[in-house]
Amino acid sequence: MKSIKNIQKITKAMKMVAASKLRAVQTRTENSRGLWQPFTALLGDTPSVDVKKNVIVAITSDKGLCGGINSTSVKVSRALHKLTSGPEKESKYVILGEKGKVQLLRDSKNSIEMTASELQKNPINYTQIAVLADDILKNVEYDALRVIFNKFHSVISFKPTMVTILSPEVAEKEAEAGGKTGDLDSYEIEGGETKAEILQNLAEFQFSCVMYNGALENACSELGARMSAMDSSSRNAGDMLDRLTLTYNRTRQASITTELTEIISGASALEG
């Protein structure tokens, strides 16, 4: 009973800590959505694009005790890996977060190209994510980057989300085939840059913006899920404590009743 009371204190404290952190992260998350949405309007989002080299960037958390948030991201990543693999296709993982890494190492060790952790050790900022995104682009060959994260809706609701970023070469092919990228030709380009250079710059900036928003969305979803999980744990601890207290009291009363019966029986025997 004492240990359950102590656990209940810990879960209540963890819920309060998650709630205080959530308020700060939620505002930044909502503001960050405006960074990458213009890219979708300009370049479009083509999740069904068929390319040879796919890179799945799975954003997960470093810590547990937050419900099934990491399992959801891993399940979506595995399903996408199966869809994008084939005889003439290559699909690799880039994993952000310790929990995703641990789960995917079990069955996809050879497909993991790169891992990173401790993103949330300090408050997430764009500079930190931009450096990481640049590192990924330098070390990984890709035709399409598919970023998977949990989009925050409310404390009890998050939705697995995928955003696709195409390489400049694939983006040009899509434009020639009548894709959304073809709309770039209607804009006047200044500065003497070619369309290929602009697409390269756009792809790099789009990736860093999507990563930044994805990291914040996932952090927000993690804190919301942890609040919900710790609330359930506290209530379960309370229910268990009530049951144990009832059992303890019944056992104590039964013991007292037995002792009284023995004393009365002994007294009656002496009188007789």
PDB file of C-alpha atoms in Angstrom:
ATOM      1  CA  MET A   1       0.000   0.000   0.000  1.00  0.00           C
ATOM      2  CA  LYS A   2       2.875   2.369   0.816  1.00  0.00           C
ATOM      3  CA  SER A   3       4.632   1.616  -2.476  1.00  0.00           C
ATOM      4  CA  ILE A   4       1.418   2.215  -4.468  1.00  0.00           C
ATOM      5  CA  LYS A   5       0.919   5.554  -2.679  1.00  0.00           C
ATOM      6  CA  ASN A   6       4.499   6.531  -3.646  1.00  0.00           C
ATOM      7  CA  ILE A   7       3.934   5.487  -7.276  1.00  0.00           C
ATOM      8  CA  GLN A   8       0.710   7.504  -7.340  1.00  0.00           C
ATOM      9  CA  LYS A   9       2.598  10.583  -6.116  1.00  0.00           C
ATOM     10  CA  ILE A  10       5.182  10.122  -8.906  1.00  0.00           C
ATOM     11  CA  THR A  11       2.539   9.706 -11.666  1.00  0.00           C
ATOM     12  CA  LYS A  12       0.653  12.793 -10.458  1.00  0.00           C
ATOM     13  CA  ALA A  13       3.887  14.809 -10.458  1.00  0.00           C
ATOM     14  CA  MET A  14       4.754  13.576 -13.984  1.00  0.00           C
ATOM     15  CA  LYS A  15       1.298  14.603 -15.209  1.00  0.00           C
ATOM     16  CA  MET A  16       1.757  18.110 -13.799  1.00  0.00           C
ATOM     17  CA  VAL A  17       5.253  18.451 -15.346  1.00  0.00           C
ATOM     18  CA  ALA A  18       3.938  17.300 -18.760  1.00  0.00           C
ATOM     19  CA  ALA A  19       1.022  19.774 -18.513  1.00  0.00           C
ATOM     20  CA  SER A  20       3.329  22.710 -17.773  1.00  0.00           C
ATOM     21  CA  LYS A  21       5.684  21.812 -20.660  1.00  0.00           C
ATOM     22  CA  LEU A  22       2.773  21.246 -23.050  1.00  0.00           C
ATOM     23  CA  ARG A  23       1.512  24.829 -22.781  1.00  0.00           C
ATOM     24  CA  ALA A  24       4.862  26.232 -23.928  1.00  0.00           C
ATOM     25  CA  VAL A  25       5.411  23.715 -26.750  1.00  0.00           C
ATOM     26  CA  GLN A  26       1.837  23.928 -28.080  1.00  0.00           C
ATOM     27  CA  THR A  27       2.127  27.634 -28.954  1.00  0.00           C
ATOM     28  CA  ARG A  28       5.406  27.080 -30.823  1.00  0.00           C
ATOM     29  CA  THR A  29       3.932  24.070 -32.629  1.00  0.00           C
ATOM     30  CA  GLU A  30       0.925  26.034 -33.893  1.00  0.00           C
ATOM     31  CA  ASN A  31       3.205  28.846 -35.093  1.00  0.00           C
ATOM     32  CA  SER A  32       5.548  26.408 -36.894  1.00  0.00           C
ATOM     33  CA  ARG A  33       2.744  25.019 -39.071  1.00  0.00           C
ATOM     34  CA  GLY A  34       2.874  28.151 -41.197  1.00  0.00           C
ATOM     35  CA  LEU A  35       6.500  27.402 -42.167  1.00  0.00           C
ATOM     36  CA  TRP A  36       5.996  24.346 -44.390  1.00  0.00           C
ATOM     37  CA  GLN A  37       2.360  24.683 -45.513  1.00  0.00           C
ATOM     38  CA  PRO A  38       3.261  27.267 -48.231  1.00  0.00           C
ATOM     39  CA  PHE A  39       5.601  24.641 -49.739  1.00  0.00           C
ATOM     40  CA  THR A  40       2.673  22.236 -50.066  1.00  0.00           C
ATOM     41  CA  ALA A  41       0.681  24.975 -51.795  1.00  0.00           C
ATOM     42  CA  LEU A  42       3.574  25.705 -54.181  1.00  0.00           C
ATOM     43  CA  LEU A  43       5.118  22.275 -54.796  1.00  0.00           C
ATOM     44  CA  GLY A  44       2.226  19.989 -53.823  1.00  0.00           C
ATOM     45  CA  ASP A  45       2.463  16.802 -51.748  1.00  0.00           C
ATOM     46  CA  THR A  46       2.787  13.551 -53.703  1.00  0.00           C
ATOM     47  CA  PRO A  47       2.744  10.608 -51.241  1.00  0.00           C
ATOM     48  CA  SER A  48       2.035   8.108 -54.031  1.00  0.00           C
ATOM     49  CA  VAL A  49       5.072   9.069 -56.135  1.00  0.00           C
ATOM     50  CA  ASP A  50       6.964   5.976 -57.355  1.00  0.00           C
ATOM     51  CA  VAL A  51      10.757   6.360 -57.077  1.00  0.00           C
ATOM     52  CA  LYS A  52      13.791   4.072 -56.711  1.00  0.00           C
ATOM     53  CA  LYS A  53      15.420   5.539 -53.589  1.00  0.00           C
ATOM     54  CA  ASN A  54      13.064   6.166 -50.672  1.00  0.00           C
ATOM     55  CA  VAL A  55      14.213   7.474 -47.291  1.00  0.00           C
ATOM     56  CA  ILE A  56      11.755   7.206 -44.386  1.00  0.00           C
ATOM     57  CA  VAL A  57      12.469   9.785 -41.669  1.00  0.00           C
ATOM     58  CA  ALA A  58      10.681   8.523 -38.536  1.00  0.00           C
ATOM     59  CA  ILE A  59      10.382  11.090 -35.721  1.00  0.00           C
ATOM     60  CA  THR A  60       9.875   9.430 -32.309  1.00  0.00           C
ATOM     61  CA  SER A  61      10.596  10.288 -28.668  1.00  0.00           C
ATOM     62  CA  ASP A  62      13.595   9.505 -26.453  1.00  0.00           C
ATOM     63  CA  LYS A  63      11.512   8.690 -23.368  1.00  0.00           C
ATOM     64  CA  GLY A  64       8.682   6.258 -22.726  1.00  0.00           C
ATOM     65  CA  LEU A  65       5.626   6.344 -20.440  1.00  0.00           C
ATOM     66  CA  CYS A  66       3.603   8.133 -23.129  1.00  0.00           C
ATOM     67  CA  GLY A  67       1.117   5.539 -24.335  1.00  0.00           C
ATOM     68  CA  GLY A  68       1.333   4.108 -27.861  1.00  0.00           C
ATOM     69  CA  ILE A  69       2.676   7.204 -29.576  1.00  0.00           C
ATOM     70  CA  ASN A  70       6.010   5.626 -30.608  1.00  0.00           C
ATOM     71  CA  SER A  71       4.459   2.284 -31.564  1.00  0.00           C
ATOM     72  CA  THR A  72       2.105   4.139 -33.930  1.00  0.00           C
ATOM     73  CA  SER A  73       4.992   5.902 -35.729  1.00  0.00           C
ATOM     74  CA  VAL A  74       6.950   2.639 -35.990  1.00  0.00           C
ATOM     75  CA  LYS A  75       3.933   0.728 -37.390  1.00  0.00           C
ATOM     76  CA  VAL A  76       3.368   3.396 -40.066  1.00  0.00           C
ATOM     77  CA  SER A  77       7.104   3.408 -40.899  1.00  0.00           C
ATOM     78  CA  ARG A  78       7.189  -0.379 -41.264  1.00  0.00           C
ATOM     79  CA  ALA A  79       4.084  -0.401 -43.478  1.00  0.00           C
ATOM     80  CA  LEU A  80       5.573   2.352 -45.672  1.00  0.00           C
ATOM     81  CA  HIS A  81       8.899   0.480 -45.870  1.00  0.00           C
ATOM     82  CA  LYS A  82       7.077  -2.582 -47.243  1.00  0.00           C
ATOM     83  CA  LEU A  83       5.198  -0.478 -49.802  1.00  0.00           C
ATOM     84  CA  THR A  84       8.309   1.321 -51.049  1.00  0.00           C
ATOM     85  CA  SER A  85      10.593  -1.741 -51.180  1.00  0.00           C
ATOM     86  CA  GLY A  86      10.958  -3.950 -54.215  1.00  0.00           C
ATOM     87  CA  PRO A  87      13.363  -5.668 -56.655  1.00  0.00           C
ATOM     88  CA  GLU A  88      14.477  -2.379 -58.244  1.00  0.00           C
ATOM     89  CA  LYS A  89      13.720  -0.130 -55.282  1.00  0.00           C
ATOM     90  CA  GLU A  90      15.640   0.787 -52.169  1.00  0.00           C
ATOM     91  CA  SER A  91      14.067   1.967 -48.930  1.00  0.00           C
ATOM     92  CA  LYS A  92      16.108   3.193 -45.949  1.00  0.00           C
ATOM     93  CA  TYR A  93      15.344   4.541 -42.483  1.00  0.00           C
ATOM     94  CA  VAL A  94      16.561   7.702 -40.769  1.00  0.00           C
ATOM     95  CA  ILE A  95      15.382   7.480 -37.157  1.00  0.00           C
ATOM     96  CA  LEU A  96      15.110  10.390 -34.753  1.00  0.00           C
ATOM     97  CA  GLY A  97      14.495   9.339 -31.149  1.00  0.00           C
ATOM     98  CA  GLU A  98      15.713   6.445 -29.014  1.00  0.00           C
ATOM     99  CA  LYS A  99      12.357   4.626 -28.780  1.00  0.00           C
ATOM    100  CA  GLY A 100      11.919   4.325 -32.547  1.00  0.00           C
ATOM    101  CA  LYS A 101      15.522   3.171 -32.907  1.00  0.00           C
ATOM    102  CA  VAL A 102      15.096   0.382 -30.314  1.00  0.00           C
ATOM    103  CA  GLN A 103      11.937  -0.956 -31.998  1.00  0.00           C
ATOM    104  CA  LEU A 104      13.202  -0.820 -35.591  1.00  0.00           C
ATOM    105  CA  LEU A 105      16.609  -2.348 -34.755  1.00  0.00           C
ATOM    106  CA  ARG A 106      14.853  -5.656 -34.007  1.00  0.00           C
ATOM    107  CA  ASP A 107      13.805  -6.407 -37.583  1.00  0.00           C
ATOM    108  CA  SER A 108      15.271  -3.667 -39.821  1.00  0.00           C
ATOM    109  CA  LYS A 109      18.866  -3.281 -38.656  1.00  0.00           C
ATOM    110  CA  ASN A 110      20.310  -3.399 -42.198  1.00  0.00           C
ATOM    111  CA  SER A 111      17.865  -0.774 -43.490  1.00  0.00           C
ATOM    112  CA  ILE A 112      18.812   1.895 -40.941  1.00  0.00           C
ATOM    113  CA  GLU A 113      20.983   4.527 -42.600  1.00  0.00           C
ATOM    114  CA  MET A 114      21.259   7.054 -39.777  1.00  0.00           C
ATOM    115  CA  THR A 115      19.996   7.702 -36.244  1.00  0.00           C
ATOM    116  CA  ALA A 116      19.850  10.720 -33.937  1.00  0.00           C
ATOM    117  CA  SER A 117      18.620  11.145 -30.374  1.00  0.00           C
ATOM    118  CA  GLU A 118      18.264  13.665 -27.518  1.00  0.00           C
ATOM    119  CA  LEU A 119      16.443  16.181 -29.738  1.00  0.00           C
ATOM    120  CA  GLN A 120      14.397  17.323 -26.752  1.00  0.00           C
ATOM    121  CA  LYS A 121      17.279  17.566 -24.289  1.00  0.00           C
ATOM    122  CA  ASN A 122      17.054  21.336 -24.847  1.00  0.00           C
ATOM    123  CA  PRO A 123      14.006  23.248 -26.166  1.00  0.00           C
ATOM    124  CA  ILE A 124      13.658  22.490 -29.894  1.00  0.00           C
ATOM    125  CA  ASN A 125      14.787  25.362 -32.126  1.00  0.00           C
ATOM    126  CA  TYR A 126      15.050  25.816 -35.892  1.00  0.00           C
ATOM    127  CA  THR A 127      18.871  26.156 -35.928  1.00  0.00           C
ATOM    128  CA  GLN A 128      19.306  22.772 -34.233  1.00  0.00           C
ATOM    129  CA  ILE A 129      16.887  21.073 -36.677  1.00  0.00           C
ATOM    130  CA  ALA A 130      18.395  22.814 -39.732  1.00  0.00           C
ATOM    131  CA  VAL A 131      21.875  21.476 -38.840  1.00  0.00           C
ATOM    132  CA  LEU A 132      20.429  17.963 -38.443  1.00  0.00           C
ATOM    133  CA  ALA A 133      18.500  18.227 -41.733  1.00  0.00           C
ATOM    134  CA  ASP A 134      21.661  19.379 -43.539  1.00  0.00           C
ATOM    135  CA  ASP A 135      23.567  16.424 -42.054  1.00  0.00           C
ATOM    136  CA  ILE A 136      20.895  14.007 -43.314  1.00  0.00           C
ATOM    137  CA  LEU A 137      20.901  15.504 -46.833  1.00  0.00           C
ATOM    138  CA  LYS A 138      24.707  15.265 -47.025  1.00  0.00           C
ATOM    139  CA  ASN A 139      24.896  11.621 -45.896  1.00  0.00           C
ATOM    140  CA  VAL A 140      21.814  10.067 -47.467  1.00  0.00           C
ATOM    141  CA  GLU A 141      21.015   9.576 -51.167  1.00  0.00           C
ATOM    142  CA  TYR A 142      17.322   9.943 -51.951  1.00  0.00           C
ATOM    143  CA  ASP A 143      14.692  10.441 -54.617  1.00  0.00           C
ATOM    144  CA  ALA A 144      11.949  11.000 -52.061  1.00  0.00           C
ATOM    145  CA  LEU A 145      12.130  11.824 -48.347  1.00  0.00           C
ATOM    146  CA  ARG A 146       9.063  10.701 -46.400  1.00  0.00           C
ATOM    147  CA  VAL A 147       8.863  12.351 -42.975  1.00  0.00           C
ATOM    148  CA  ILE A 148       6.599  10.563 -40.463  1.00  0.00           C
ATOM    149  CA  PHE A 149       5.478  12.184 -37.221  1.00  0.00           C
ATOM    150  CA  ASN A 150       2.445  12.422 -34.933  1.00  0.00           C
ATOM    151  CA  LYS A 151       0.425  15.569 -35.575  1.00  0.00           C
ATOM    152  CA  PHE A 152      -0.998  17.090 -32.394  1.00  0.00           C
ATOM    153  CA  HIS A 153      -4.770  17.628 -32.250  1.00  0.00           C
ATOM    154  CA  SER A 154      -5.560  17.630 -28.532  1.00  0.00           C
ATOM    155  CA  VAL A 155      -4.302  16.161 -25.249  1.00  0.00           C
ATOM    156  CA  ILE A 156      -6.054  12.871 -26.027  1.00  0.00           C
ATOM    157  CA  SER A 157      -5.764  12.918 -29.818  1.00  0.00           C
ATOM    158  CA  PHE A 158      -2.851  12.766 -32.282  1.00  0.00           C
ATOM    159  CA  LYS A 159      -2.711  11.632 -35.893  1.00  0.00           C
ATOM    160  CA  PRO A 160       0.188   9.865 -37.705  1.00  0.00           C
ATOM    161  CA  THR A 161       1.160  12.151 -40.589  1.00  0.00           C
ATOM    162  CA  MET A 162       3.456  11.777 -43.600  1.00  0.00           C
ATOM    163  CA  VAL A 163       4.965  14.596 -45.671  1.00  0.00           C
ATOM    164  CA  THR A 164       6.859  13.823 -48.896  1.00  0.00           C
ATOM    165  CA  ILE A 165       9.807  15.897 -50.124  1.00  0.00           C
ATOM    166  CA  LEU A 166      11.067  15.128 -53.629  1.00  0.00           C
ATOM    167  CA  SER A 167      14.632  15.493 -54.867  1.00  0.00           C
ATOM    168  CA  PRO A 168      15.119  18.289 -57.481  1.00  0.00           C
ATOM    169  CA  GLU A 169      15.536  15.721 -60.285  1.00  0.00           C
ATOM    170  CA  VAL A 170      12.288  13.893 -59.423  1.00  0.00           C
ATOM    171  CA  ALA A 171      10.487  17.218 -58.904  1.00  0.00           C
ATOM    172  CA  GLU A 172      11.465  18.274 -62.460  1.00  0.00           C
ATOM    173  CA  LYS A 173      10.197  14.966 -63.868  1.00  0.00           C
ATOM    174  CA  GLU A 174       6.920  15.434 -61.999  1.00  0.00           C
ATOM    175  CA  ALA A 175       6.662  18.968 -63.428  1.00  0.00           C
ATOM    176  CA  GLU A 176       7.196  17.658 -66.965  1.00  0.00           C
ATOM    177  CA  ALA A 177       4.482  15.075 -66.343  1.00  0.00           C
ATOM    178  CA  GLY A 178       2.048  17.848 -65.406  1.00  0.00           C
ATOM    179  CA  GLY A 179       2.573  17.853 -61.628  1.00  0.00           C
ATOM    180  CA  LYS A 180       2.139  20.760 -59.234  1.00  0.00           C
ATOM    181  CA  THR A 181       5.821  21.749 -59.563  1.00  0.00           C
ATOM    182  CA  GLY A 182       5.124  22.888 -63.120  1.00  0.00           C
ATOM    183  CA  ASP A 183       3.422  25.958 -61.653  1.00  0.00           C
ATOM    184  CA  LEU A 184       6.912  27.341 -60.871  1.00  0.00           C
ATOM    185  CA  ASP A 185       7.236  28.301 -64.563  1.00  0.00           C
ATOM    186  CA  SER A 186       4.521  30.914 -64.091  1.00  0.00           C
ATOM    187  CA  TYR A 187       6.749  32.810 -61.597  1.00  0.00           C
ATOM    188  CA  GLU A 188       9.398  35.329 -62.595  1.00  0.00           C
ATOM    189  CA  ILE A 189      12.813  34.189 -61.300  1.00  0.00           C
ATOM    190  CA  GLU A 190      15.299  36.860 -60.243  1.00  0.00           C
ATOM    191  CA  GLY A 191      18.989  36.593 -59.383  1.00  0.00           C
ATOM    192  CA  GLY A 192      20.121  34.522 -62.361  1.00  0.00           C
ATOM    193  CA  GLU A 193      19.472  31.143 -60.729  1.00  0.00           C
ATOM    194  CA  THR A 194      18.322  28.243 -62.877  1.00  0.00           C
ATOM    195  CA  LYS A 195      15.156  26.284 -62.152  1.00  0.00           C
ATOM    196  CA  ALA A 196      17.273  23.310 -60.988  1.00  0.00           C
ATOM    197  CA  GLU A 197      19.113  25.482 -58.438  1.00  0.00           C
ATOM    198  CA  ILE A 198      15.842  26.946 -57.162  1.00  0.00           C
ATOM    199  CA  LEU A 199      14.333  23.467 -56.791  1.00  0.00           C
ATOM    200  CA  GLN A 200      17.467  22.345 -54.902  1.00  0.00           C
ATOM    201  CA  ASN A 201      17.210  25.294 -52.491  1.00  0.00           C
ATOM    202  CA  LEU A 202      13.472  24.826 -52.075  1.00  0.00           C
ATOM    203  CA  ALA A 203      13.864  21.090 -51.350  1.00  0.00           C
ATOM    204  CA  GLU A 204      16.507  21.745 -48.664  1.00  0.00           C
ATOM    205  CA  PHE A 205      14.512  24.536 -47.007  1.00  0.00           C
ATOM    206  CA  GLN A 206      11.268  22.547 -47.231  1.00  0.00           C
ATOM    207  CA  PHE A 207      12.912  19.537 -45.551  1.00  0.00           C
ATOM    208  CA  SER A 208      14.269  21.598 -42.637  1.00  0.00           C
ATOM    209  CA  CYS A 209      10.874  23.330 -42.149  1.00  0.00           C
ATOM    210  CA  VAL A 210       8.976  20.013 -42.224  1.00  0.00           C
ATOM    211  CA  MET A 211      11.480  18.497 -39.786  1.00  0.00           C
ATOM    212  CA  TYR A 212      11.140  21.475 -37.442  1.00  0.00           C
ATOM    213  CA  ASN A 213       7.347  21.292 -37.437  1.00  0.00           C
ATOM    214  CA  GLY A 214       7.413  17.476 -37.203  1.00  0.00           C
ATOM    215  CA  ALA A 215       9.733  17.535 -34.170  1.00  0.00           C
ATOM    216  CA  LEU A 216       7.500  20.077 -32.394  1.00  0.00           C
ATOM    217  CA  GLU A 217       4.272  18.259 -33.331  1.00  0.00           C
ATOM    218  CA  ASN A 218       5.715  14.984 -32.058  1.00  0.00           C
ATOM    219  CA  ALA A 219       6.965  16.601 -28.830  1.00  0.00           C
ATOM    220  CA  CYS A 220       3.509  18.105 -28.284  1.00  0.00           C
ATOM    221  CA  SER A 221       1.797  14.756 -28.965  1.00  0.00           C
ATOM    222  CA  GLU A 222       4.254  13.024 -26.616  1.00  0.00           C
ATOM    223  CA  LEU A 223       3.502  15.419 -23.745  1.00  0.00           C
ATOM    224  CA  GLY A 224      -0.252  15.120 -24.335  1.00  0.00           C
ATOM    225  CA  ALA A 225      -0.037  11.317 -24.418  1.00  0.00           C
ATOM    226  CA  ARG A 226       2.111  11.333 -21.254  1.00  0.00           C
ATOM    227  CA  MET A 227      -0.458  13.516 -19.468  1.00  0.00           C
ATOM    228  CA  SER A 228      -3.214  11.099 -20.440  1.00  0.00           C
ATOM    229  CA  ALA A 229      -1.143   8.013 -19.508  1.00  0.00           C
ATOM    230  CA  MET A 230      -0.115   9.427 -16.115  1.00  0.00           C
ATOM    231  CA  ASP A 231      -3.723  10.444 -15.372  1.00  0.00           C
ATOM    232  CA  SER A 232      -4.869   6.872 -16.094  1.00  0.00           C
ATOM    233  CA  SER A 233      -2.001   5.490 -13.978  1.00  0.00           C
ATOM    234  CA  SER A 234      -2.932   7.743 -11.034  1.00  0.00           C
ATOM    235  CA  ARG A 235      -6.578   6.653 -11.219  1.00  0.00           C
ATOM    236  CA  ASN A 236      -5.590   2.984 -11.487  1.00  0.00           C
ATOM    237  CA  ALA A 237      -3.283   3.364  -8.467  1.00  0.00           C
ATOM    238  CA  GLY A 238      -6.186   4.907  -6.520  1.00  0.00           C
ATOM    239  CA  ASP A 239      -8.492   2.000  -7.452  1.00  0.00           C
ATOM    240  CA  MET A 240      -5.826  -0.539  -6.488  1.00  0.00           C
ATOM    241  CA  LEU A 241      -5.232   1.263  -3.191  1.00  0.00           C
ATOM    242  CA  ASP A 242      -8.968   1.159  -2.403  1.00  0.00           C
ATOM    243  CA  ARG A 243      -9.109  -2.594  -3.085  1.00  0.00           C
ATOM    244  CA  LEU A 244      -5.989  -3.269  -1.010  1.00  0.00           C
ATOM    245  CA  THR A 245      -7.305  -1.120   1.875  1.00  0.00           C
ATOM    246  CA  LEU A 246     -10.592  -3.073   1.844  1.00  0.00           C
ATOM    247  CA  THR A 247      -8.734  -6.416   1.835  1.00  0.00           C
ATOM    248  CA  TYR A 248      -6.412  -5.186   4.615  1.00  0.00           C
ATOM    249  CA  ASN A 249      -9.324  -4.034   6.790  1.00  0.00           C
ATOM    250  CA  ARG A 250     -11.256  -7.271   6.252  1.00  0.00           C
ATOM    251  CA  THR A 251      -8.197  -9.379   7.123  1.00  0.00           C
ATOM    252  CA  ARG A 252      -7.511  -7.247  10.231  1.00  0.00           C
ATOM    253  CA  GLN A 253     -11.131  -7.506  11.376  1.00  0.00           C
ATOM    254  CA  ALA A 254     -11.164 -11.259  10.789  1.00  0.00           C
ATOM    255  CA  SER A 255      -7.965 -11.584  12.831  1.00  0.00           C
ATOM    256  CA  ILE A 256      -9.452  -9.520  15.710  1.00  0.00           C
ATOM    257  CA  THR A 257     -12.687 -11.554  15.603  1.00  0.00           C
ATOM    258  CA  THR A 258     -10.706 -14.826  15.744  1.00  0.00           C
ATOM    259  CA  GLU A 259      -8.677 -13.578  18.730  1.00  0.00           C
ATOM    260  CA  LEU A 260     -11.831 -12.471  20.587  1.00  0.00           C
ATOM    261  CA  THR A 261     -13.473 -15.827  19.915  1.00  0.00           C
ATOM    262  CA  GLU A 262     -10.427 -17.655  21.295  1.00  0.00           C
ATOM    263  CA  ILE A 263     -10.351 -15.440  24.431  1.00  0.00           C
ATOM    264  CA  ILE A 264     -14.092 -15.941  25.083  1.00  0.00           C
ATOM    265  CA  SER A 265     -13.791 -19.688  24.477  1.00  0.00           C
ATOM    266  CA  GLY A 266     -10.827 -19.896  26.882  1.00  0.00           C
ATOM    267  CA  ALA A 267     -12.681 -17.872  29.553  1.00  0.00           C
ATOM    268  CA  SER A 268     -15.764 -20.090  29.196  1.00  0.00           C
ATOM    269  CA  ALA A 269     -13.616 -23.214  29.512  1.00  0.00           C
ATOM    270  CA  LEU A 270     -12.025 -21.900  32.725  1.00  0.00           C
ATOM    271  CA  GLU A 271     -15.416 -21.050  34.249  1.00  0.00           C
ATOM    272  CA  GLY A 272     -16.756 -24.474  33.317  1.00  0.00           C
TER     273      GLY A 272
END
